[in-house]
Amino acid sequence: KSFAINVWHIPGPGDIKSYWVVYNIPANVTKLAKNEKTTGTVGLNDKNRREYDPMKSKGPGVKQYHITVYALSAEQLPKLAPDKATRANLLEAIKDITLAEGTLDFQYERKR
């Protein structure tokens, strides 16, 4: 009945960095346009801001990033307030209503 998205990265052992959390995306949405800000509810990135945080990997070399899309059995997550919607809180809120999930892995190297 809805979707949620998280863009994330594992910078080191035991650490996860979240760049974008969006939930309450209607089930009929099949794409998000660049700079889309009106579809779904934007949660908090790791800088505690309700926005997309562009990847700025530190250090040399290629880094692995992930985009995970969750198909949910509820239309809304009313108990998840946007100012509390971190990656961890999103995953906790959807754990019992996730029908399926898929992750796209990609690599990025910071240009100098």
mmCIF file of N, CA and C in Angstrom:
data_model
loop_
_atom_site.group_PDB
_atom_site.id
_atom_site.type_symbol
_atom_site.label_atom_id
_atom_site.label_comp_id
_atom_site.label_asym_id
_atom_site.label_seq_id
_atom_site.Cartn_x
_atom_site.Cartn_y
_atom_site.Cartn_z
ATOM 1 N N LYS A 1 0.809 -1.197 0.000
ATOM 2 C CA LYS A 1 0.000 0.000 0.000
ATOM 3 C C LYS A 1 0.854 1.265 0.000
ATOM 4 N N SER A 2 2.163 1.127 0.313
ATOM 5 C CA SER A 2 3.078 2.265 0.240
ATOM 6 C C SER A 2 4.510 1.756 0.157
ATOM 7 N N PHE A 3 5.427 2.692 -0.039
ATOM 8 C CA PHE A 3 6.848 2.367 -0.126
ATOM 9 C C PHE A 3 7.635 3.248 0.841
ATOM 10 N N ALA A 4 8.826 2.786 1.176
ATOM 11 C CA ALA A 4 9.811 3.577 1.911
ATOM 12 C C ALA A 4 11.149 3.360 1.225
ATOM 13 N N ILE A 5 12.028 4.358 1.301
ATOM 14 C CA ILE A 5 13.342 4.297 0.664
ATOM 15 C C ILE A 5 14.394 4.759 1.665
ATOM 16 N N ASN A 6 15.549 4.103 1.601
ATOM 17 C CA ASN A 6 16.700 4.551 2.385
ATOM 18 C C ASN A 6 17.949 4.440 1.522
ATOM 19 N N VAL A 7 18.735 5.516 1.470
ATOM 20 C CA VAL A 7 20.048 5.509 0.821
ATOM 21 C C VAL A 7 21.061 5.463 1.953
ATOM 22 N N TRP A 8 21.967 4.468 1.912
ATOM 23 C CA TRP A 8 22.858 4.250 3.040
ATOM 24 C C TRP A 8 24.205 3.702 2.600
ATOM 25 N N HIS A 9 25.125 3.640 3.579
ATOM 26 C CA HIS A 9 26.511 3.255 3.319
ATOM 27 C C HIS A 9 27.110 2.722 4.618
ATOM 28 N N ILE A 10 28.006 1.764 4.505
ATOM 29 C CA ILE A 10 28.737 1.258 5.666
ATOM 30 C C ILE A 10 30.167 1.780 5.561
ATOM 31 N N PRO A 11 30.494 2.852 6.306
ATOM 32 C CA PRO A 11 31.833 3.440 6.210
ATOM 33 C C PRO A 11 32.908 2.624 6.928
ATOM 34 N N GLY A 12 32.500 1.809 7.870
ATOM 35 C CA GLY A 12 33.455 0.983 8.606
ATOM 36 C C GLY A 12 32.717 -0.069 9.401
ATOM 37 N N PRO A 13 33.442 -1.005 9.973
ATOM 38 C CA PRO A 13 32.806 -2.078 10.744
ATOM 39 C C PRO A 13 31.904 -1.529 11.854
ATOM 40 N N GLY A 14 30.673 -2.041 11.901
ATOM 41 C CA GLY A 14 29.743 -1.653 12.945
ATOM 42 C C GLY A 14 29.121 -0.283 12.791
ATOM 43 N N ASP A 15 29.292 0.352 11.643
ATOM 44 C CA ASP A 15 28.781 1.703 11.432
ATOM 45 C C ASP A 15 27.932 1.742 10.168
ATOM 46 N N ILE A 16 26.822 2.469 10.217
ATOM 47 C CA ILE A 16 25.983 2.682 9.035
ATOM 48 C C ILE A 16 25.666 4.163 8.952
ATOM 49 N N LYS A 17 25.853 4.734 7.762
ATOM 50 C CA LYS A 17 25.549 6.142 7.524
ATOM 51 C C LYS A 17 24.336 6.206 6.599
ATOM 52 N N SER A 18 23.365 7.029 6.955
ATOM 53 C CA SER A 18 22.139 7.159 6.178
ATOM 54 C C SER A 18 22.091 8.541 5.527
ATOM 55 N N TYR A 19 21.867 8.578 4.216
ATOM 56 C CA TYR A 19 21.862 9.826 3.453
ATOM 57 C C TYR A 19 20.456 10.328 3.141
ATOM 58 N N TRP A 20 19.480 9.420 3.127
ATOM 59 C CA TRP A 20 18.120 9.825 2.749
ATOM 60 C C TRP A 20 17.132 8.799 3.258
ATOM 61 N N VAL A 21 16.097 9.260 3.920
ATOM 62 C CA VAL A 21 14.992 8.424 4.395
ATOM 63 C C VAL A 21 13.708 9.059 3.878
ATOM 64 N N VAL A 22 12.918 8.283 3.143
ATOM 65 C CA VAL A 22 11.614 8.752 2.665
ATOM 66 C C VAL A 22 10.614 7.621 2.884
ATOM 67 N N TYR A 23 9.459 7.946 3.427
ATOM 68 C CA TYR A 23 8.422 6.947 3.664
ATOM 69 C C TYR A 23 7.060 7.567 3.356
ATOM 70 N N ASN A 24 5.999 6.776 3.491
ATOM 71 C CA ASN A 24 4.637 7.194 3.107
ATOM 72 C C ASN A 24 4.572 7.536 1.618
ATOM 73 N N ILE A 25 5.354 6.839 0.810
ATOM 74 C CA ILE A 25 5.310 7.023 -0.642
ATOM 75 C C ILE A 25 4.122 6.210 -1.164
ATOM 76 N N PRO A 26 3.172 6.834 -1.843
ATOM 77 C CA PRO A 26 1.997 6.102 -2.330
ATOM 78 C C PRO A 26 2.382 4.928 -3.236
ATOM 79 N N ALA A 27 1.585 3.882 -3.178
ATOM 80 C CA ALA A 27 1.862 2.656 -3.937
ATOM 81 C C ALA A 27 1.857 2.861 -5.444
ATOM 82 N N ASN A 28 1.181 3.900 -5.929
ATOM 83 C CA ASN A 28 1.128 4.123 -7.382
ATOM 84 C C ASN A 28 2.338 4.900 -7.905
ATOM 85 N N VAL A 29 3.245 5.307 -7.053
ATOM 86 C CA VAL A 29 4.440 6.044 -7.474
ATOM 87 C C VAL A 29 5.468 5.049 -8.006
ATOM 88 N N THR A 30 5.932 5.288 -9.225
ATOM 89 C CA THR A 30 6.912 4.387 -9.847
ATOM 90 C C THR A 30 8.274 5.039 -10.056
ATOM 91 N N LYS A 31 8.374 6.337 -9.757
ATOM 92 C CA LYS A 31 9.669 7.009 -9.869
ATOM 93 C C LYS A 31 9.626 8.293 -9.056
ATOM 94 N N LEU A 32 10.794 8.758 -8.694
ATOM 95 C CA LEU A 32 10.927 10.042 -8.008
ATOM 96 C C LEU A 32 11.809 10.927 -8.882
ATOM 97 N N ALA A 33 11.288 12.062 -9.256
ATOM 98 C CA ALA A 33 12.039 12.992 -10.097
ATOM 99 C C ALA A 33 13.191 13.610 -9.299
ATOM 100 N N LYS A 34 14.200 14.071 -10.006
ATOM 101 C CA LYS A 34 15.314 14.747 -9.360
ATOM 102 C C LYS A 34 14.783 15.934 -8.552
ATOM 103 N N ASN A 35 15.275 16.085 -7.348
ATOM 104 C CA ASN A 35 14.869 17.154 -6.422
ATOM 105 C C ASN A 35 13.412 17.059 -5.975
ATOM 106 N N GLU A 36 12.806 15.890 -6.099
ATOM 107 C CA GLU A 36 11.419 15.684 -5.658
ATOM 108 C C GLU A 36 11.317 15.904 -4.154
ATOM 109 N N LYS A 37 10.365 16.736 -3.755
ATOM 110 C CA LYS A 37 10.218 17.048 -2.333
ATOM 111 C C LYS A 37 8.777 16.942 -1.850
ATOM 112 N N THR A 38 7.857 16.594 -2.749
ATOM 113 C CA THR A 38 6.452 16.580 -2.363
ATOM 114 C C THR A 38 5.859 15.172 -2.308
ATOM 115 N N THR A 39 6.621 14.158 -2.677
ATOM 116 C CA THR A 39 6.116 12.791 -2.641
ATOM 117 C C THR A 39 6.638 12.096 -1.392
ATOM 118 N N GLY A 40 5.737 11.596 -0.576
ATOM 119 C CA GLY A 40 6.147 10.909 0.636
ATOM 120 C C GLY A 40 6.538 11.874 1.744
ATOM 121 N N THR A 41 7.060 11.302 2.811
ATOM 122 C CA THR A 41 7.507 12.065 3.971
ATOM 123 C C THR A 41 9.009 11.872 4.109
ATOM 124 N N VAL A 42 9.745 12.968 4.157
ATOM 125 C CA VAL A 42 11.200 12.888 4.271
ATOM 126 C C VAL A 42 11.576 12.828 5.749
ATOM 127 N N GLY A 43 12.378 11.823 6.077
ATOM 128 C CA GLY A 43 12.874 11.662 7.439
ATOM 129 C C GLY A 43 14.243 12.308 7.591
ATOM 130 N N LEU A 44 14.981 11.859 8.595
ATOM 131 C CA LEU A 44 16.258 12.469 8.951
ATOM 132 C C LEU A 44 17.459 11.715 8.378
ATOM 133 N N ASN A 45 18.400 12.470 7.831
ATOM 134 C CA ASN A 45 19.668 11.864 7.438
ATOM 135 C C ASN A 45 20.588 11.867 8.662
ATOM 136 N N ASP A 46 21.821 11.427 8.488
ATOM 137 C CA ASP A 46 22.736 11.344 9.630
ATOM 138 C C ASP A 46 23.226 12.699 10.128
ATOM 139 N N LYS A 47 22.901 13.759 9.417
ATOM 140 C CA LYS A 47 23.215 15.108 9.885
ATOM 141 C C LYS A 47 22.023 15.714 10.620
ATOM 142 N N ASN A 48 21.010 14.868 10.880
ATOM 143 C CA ASN A 48 19.799 15.265 11.591
ATOM 144 C C ASN A 48 18.999 16.323 10.827
ATOM 145 N N ARG A 49 19.030 16.211 9.502
ATOM 146 C CA ARG A 49 18.285 17.137 8.639
ATOM 147 C C ARG A 49 17.279 16.363 7.807
ATOM 148 N N ARG A 50 16.141 16.974 7.560
ATOM 149 C CA ARG A 50 15.097 16.351 6.730
ATOM 150 C C ARG A 50 15.349 16.706 5.274
ATOM 151 N N GLU A 51 16.353 16.038 4.689
ATOM 152 C CA GLU A 51 16.729 16.282 3.296
ATOM 153 C C GLU A 51 17.675 15.185 2.831
ATOM 154 N N TYR A 52 17.914 15.158 1.539
ATOM 155 C CA TYR A 52 18.914 14.260 0.966
ATOM 156 C C TYR A 52 20.286 14.837 1.271
ATOM 157 N N ASP A 53 21.193 13.992 1.721
ATOM 158 C CA ASP A 53 22.563 14.391 2.008
ATOM 159 C C ASP A 53 23.457 13.758 0.943
ATOM 160 N N PRO A 54 23.996 14.542 0.016
ATOM 161 C CA PRO A 54 24.835 13.957 -1.036
ATOM 162 C C PRO A 54 26.043 13.235 -0.450
ATOM 163 N N MET A 55 26.400 12.133 -1.091
ATOM 164 C CA MET A 55 27.540 11.346 -0.636
ATOM 165 C C MET A 55 28.832 12.116 -0.844
ATOM 166 N N LYS A 56 29.640 12.184 0.195
ATOM 167 C CA LYS A 56 30.929 12.870 0.144
ATOM 168 C C LYS A 56 31.944 11.988 0.853
ATOM 169 N N SER A 57 32.179 10.828 0.298
ATOM 170 C CA SER A 57 33.054 9.872 0.964
ATOM 171 C C SER A 57 34.437 10.463 1.216
ATOM 172 N N LYS A 58 34.938 10.184 2.387
ATOM 173 C CA LYS A 58 36.266 10.664 2.743
ATOM 174 C C LYS A 58 37.281 9.586 2.413
ATOM 175 N N GLY A 59 38.471 10.014 2.129
ATOM 176 C CA GLY A 59 39.527 9.059 1.842
ATOM 177 C C GLY A 59 39.515 8.603 0.403
ATOM 178 N N PRO A 60 40.610 8.026 -0.026
ATOM 179 C CA PRO A 60 40.735 7.582 -1.418
ATOM 180 C C PRO A 60 39.976 6.287 -1.675
ATOM 181 N N GLY A 61 39.721 6.041 -2.935
ATOM 182 C CA GLY A 61 39.147 4.766 -3.344
ATOM 183 C C GLY A 61 37.652 4.780 -3.547
ATOM 184 N N VAL A 62 37.193 3.705 -4.135
ATOM 185 C CA VAL A 62 35.783 3.510 -4.446
ATOM 186 C C VAL A 62 35.055 3.050 -3.185
ATOM 187 N N LYS A 63 33.873 3.602 -2.965
ATOM 188 C CA LYS A 63 33.045 3.240 -1.811
ATOM 189 C C LYS A 63 31.756 2.586 -2.313
ATOM 190 N N GLN A 64 31.219 1.679 -1.511
ATOM 191 C CA GLN A 64 29.993 0.962 -1.841
ATOM 192 C C GLN A 64 28.811 1.625 -1.136
ATOM 193 N N TYR A 65 27.756 1.943 -1.889
ATOM 194 C CA TYR A 65 26.546 2.564 -1.348
ATOM 195 C C TYR A 65 25.344 1.701 -1.715
ATOM 196 N N HIS A 66 24.208 1.971 -1.048
ATOM 197 C CA HIS A 66 23.024 1.137 -1.230
ATOM 198 C C HIS A 66 21.760 2.001 -1.235
ATOM 199 N N ILE A 67 20.817 1.599 -2.077
ATOM 200 C CA ILE A 67 19.476 2.178 -2.065
ATOM 201 C C ILE A 67 18.530 1.009 -1.807
ATOM 202 N N THR A 68 17.811 1.065 -0.696
ATOM 203 C CA THR A 68 16.866 0.003 -0.379
ATOM 204 C C THR A 68 15.451 0.556 -0.464
ATOM 205 N N VAL A 69 14.596 -0.176 -1.178
ATOM 206 C CA VAL A 69 13.179 0.163 -1.309
ATOM 207 C C VAL A 69 12.382 -0.914 -0.574
ATOM 208 N N TYR A 70 11.459 -0.475 0.247
ATOM 209 C CA TYR A 70 10.622 -1.377 1.028
ATOM 210 C C TYR A 70 9.181 -1.264 0.556
ATOM 211 N N ALA A 71 8.539 -2.387 0.250
ATOM 212 C CA ALA A 71 7.113 -2.432 -0.069
ATOM 213 C C ALA A 71 6.381 -2.732 1.239
ATOM 214 N N LEU A 72 5.426 -1.877 1.584
ATOM 215 C CA LEU A 72 4.772 -1.962 2.889
ATOM 216 C C LEU A 72 3.283 -2.264 2.776
ATOM 217 N N SER A 73 2.738 -2.904 3.804
ATOM 218 C CA SER A 73 1.316 -3.267 3.804
ATOM 219 C C SER A 73 0.432 -2.197 4.434
ATOM 220 N N ALA A 74 0.998 -1.046 4.779
ATOM 221 C CA ALA A 74 0.227 0.070 5.329
ATOM 222 C C ALA A 74 0.427 1.299 4.453
ATOM 223 N N GLU A 75 -0.614 2.131 4.361
ATOM 224 C CA GLU A 75 -0.509 3.341 3.541
ATOM 225 C C GLU A 75 0.302 4.431 4.213
ATOM 226 N N GLN A 76 0.234 4.521 5.514
ATOM 227 C CA GLN A 76 0.907 5.581 6.265
ATOM 228 C C GLN A 76 1.586 4.984 7.493
ATOM 229 N N LEU A 77 2.594 5.678 7.977
ATOM 230 C CA LEU A 77 3.245 5.316 9.234
ATOM 231 C C LEU A 77 2.974 6.448 10.231
ATOM 232 N N PRO A 78 1.766 6.499 10.782
ATOM 233 C CA PRO A 78 1.391 7.635 11.629
ATOM 234 C C PRO A 78 2.202 7.744 12.919
ATOM 235 N N LYS A 79 2.768 6.644 13.386
ATOM 236 C CA LYS A 79 3.529 6.677 14.640
ATOM 237 C C LYS A 79 4.974 7.121 14.431
ATOM 238 N N LEU A 80 5.386 7.322 13.184
ATOM 239 C CA LEU A 80 6.753 7.749 12.901
ATOM 240 C C LEU A 80 6.736 9.222 12.503
ATOM 241 N N ALA A 81 7.057 10.072 13.441
ATOM 242 C CA ALA A 81 7.095 11.519 13.183
ATOM 243 C C ALA A 81 8.338 11.850 12.358
ATOM 244 N N PRO A 82 8.220 12.761 11.390
ATOM 245 C CA PRO A 82 9.357 13.103 10.527
ATOM 246 C C PRO A 82 10.602 13.533 11.302
ATOM 247 N N ASP A 83 10.426 14.208 12.433
ATOM 248 C CA ASP A 83 11.588 14.668 13.195
ATOM 249 C C ASP A 83 12.211 13.559 14.048
ATOM 250 N N LYS A 84 11.649 12.350 13.967
ATOM 251 C CA LYS A 84 12.202 11.172 14.660
ATOM 252 C C LYS A 84 12.532 10.057 13.665
ATOM 253 N N ALA A 85 12.328 10.320 12.367
ATOM 254 C CA ALA A 85 12.437 9.283 11.341
ATOM 255 C C ALA A 85 13.880 9.074 10.874
ATOM 256 N N THR A 86 14.698 8.554 11.763
ATOM 257 C CA THR A 86 16.045 8.144 11.396
ATOM 258 C C THR A 86 15.955 6.798 10.688
ATOM 259 N N ARG A 87 17.048 6.337 10.134
ATOM 260 C CA ARG A 87 17.075 5.023 9.496
ATOM 261 C C ARG A 87 16.669 3.944 10.502
ATOM 262 N N ALA A 88 17.245 3.979 11.685
ATOM 263 C CA ALA A 88 16.938 2.967 12.701
ATOM 264 C C ALA A 88 15.464 2.993 13.100
ATOM 265 N N ASN A 89 14.901 4.181 13.279
ATOM 266 C CA ASN A 89 13.487 4.286 13.655
ATOM 267 C C ASN A 89 12.569 3.851 12.517
ATOM 268 N N LEU A 90 12.959 4.145 11.277
ATOM 269 C CA LEU A 90 12.176 3.673 10.129
ATOM 270 C C LEU A 90 12.156 2.147 10.117
ATOM 271 N N LEU A 91 13.325 1.526 10.225
ATOM 272 C CA LEU A 91 13.389 0.065 10.175
ATOM 273 C C LEU A 91 12.575 -0.569 11.302
ATOM 274 N N GLU A 92 12.585 0.039 12.464
ATOM 275 C CA GLU A 92 11.779 -0.462 13.577
ATOM 276 C C GLU A 92 10.282 -0.309 13.267
ATOM 277 N N ALA A 93 9.890 0.828 12.695
ATOM 278 C CA ALA A 93 8.477 1.098 12.401
ATOM 279 C C ALA A 93 7.910 0.185 11.319
ATOM 280 N N ILE A 94 8.750 -0.284 10.404
ATOM 281 C CA ILE A 94 8.249 -1.089 9.281
ATOM 282 C C ILE A 94 8.527 -2.579 9.426
ATOM 283 N N LYS A 95 9.148 -2.992 10.506
ATOM 284 C CA LYS A 95 9.569 -4.394 10.622
ATOM 285 C C LYS A 95 8.418 -5.392 10.495
ATOM 286 N N ASP A 96 7.228 -5.053 10.964
ATOM 287 C CA ASP A 96 6.096 -5.978 10.900
ATOM 288 C C ASP A 96 5.184 -5.747 9.699
ATOM 289 N N ILE A 97 5.467 -4.722 8.892
ATOM 290 C CA ILE A 97 4.593 -4.435 7.737
ATOM 291 C C ILE A 97 5.356 -4.473 6.413
ATOM 292 N N THR A 98 6.590 -4.939 6.428
ATOM 293 C CA THR A 98 7.376 -5.034 5.196
ATOM 294 C C THR A 98 6.984 -6.297 4.447
ATOM 295 N N LEU A 99 6.474 -6.109 3.229
ATOM 296 C CA LEU A 99 6.083 -7.233 2.376
ATOM 297 C C LEU A 99 7.267 -7.741 1.564
ATOM 298 N N ALA A 100 8.109 -6.809 1.125
ATOM 299 C CA ALA A 100 9.289 -7.155 0.318
ATOM 300 C C ALA A 100 10.248 -5.978 0.360
ATOM 301 N N GLU A 101 11.503 -6.260 0.044
ATOM 302 C CA GLU A 101 12.492 -5.189 -0.056
ATOM 303 C C GLU A 101 13.512 -5.568 -1.119
ATOM 304 N N GLY A 102 14.073 -4.552 -1.722
ATOM 305 C CA GLY A 102 15.116 -4.760 -2.718
ATOM 306 C C GLY A 102 16.178 -3.691 -2.551
ATOM 307 N N THR A 103 17.436 -4.087 -2.741
ATOM 308 C CA THR A 103 18.542 -3.156 -2.579
ATOM 309 C C THR A 103 19.370 -3.096 -3.843
ATOM 310 N N LEU A 104 19.617 -1.884 -4.289
ATOM 311 C CA LEU A 104 20.518 -1.626 -5.409
ATOM 312 C C LEU A 104 21.841 -1.191 -4.810
ATOM 313 N N ASP A 105 22.899 -1.918 -5.108
ATOM 314 C CA ASP A 105 24.236 -1.571 -4.637
ATOM 315 C C ASP A 105 24.968 -0.850 -5.756
ATOM 316 N N PHE A 106 25.680 0.222 -5.407
ATOM 317 C CA PHE A 106 26.448 0.930 -6.423
ATOM 318 C C PHE A 106 27.726 1.475 -5.807
ATOM 319 N N GLN A 107 28.653 1.808 -6.659
ATOM 320 C CA GLN A 107 29.939 2.315 -6.198
ATOM 321 C C GLN A 107 30.111 3.773 -6.587
ATOM 322 N N TYR A 108 30.829 4.486 -5.752
ATOM 323 C CA TYR A 108 31.063 5.919 -5.973
ATOM 324 C C TYR A 108 32.487 6.235 -5.540
ATOM 325 N N GLU A 109 33.152 7.050 -6.327
ATOM 326 C CA GLU A 109 34.478 7.511 -5.957
ATOM 327 C C GLU A 109 34.481 9.022 -6.015
ATOM 328 N N ARG A 110 34.917 9.618 -4.955
ATOM 329 C CA ARG A 110 34.967 11.078 -4.874
ATOM 330 C C ARG A 110 36.020 11.613 -5.828
ATOM 331 N N LYS A 111 35.607 12.575 -6.616
ATOM 332 C CA LYS A 111 36.542 13.213 -7.563
ATOM 333 C C LYS A 111 37.342 14.257 -6.828
ATOM 334 N N ARG A 112 38.603 14.332 -7.142
ATOM 335 C CA ARG A 112 39.487 15.292 -6.471
ATOM 336 C C ARG A 112 39.663 16.521 -7.308
#
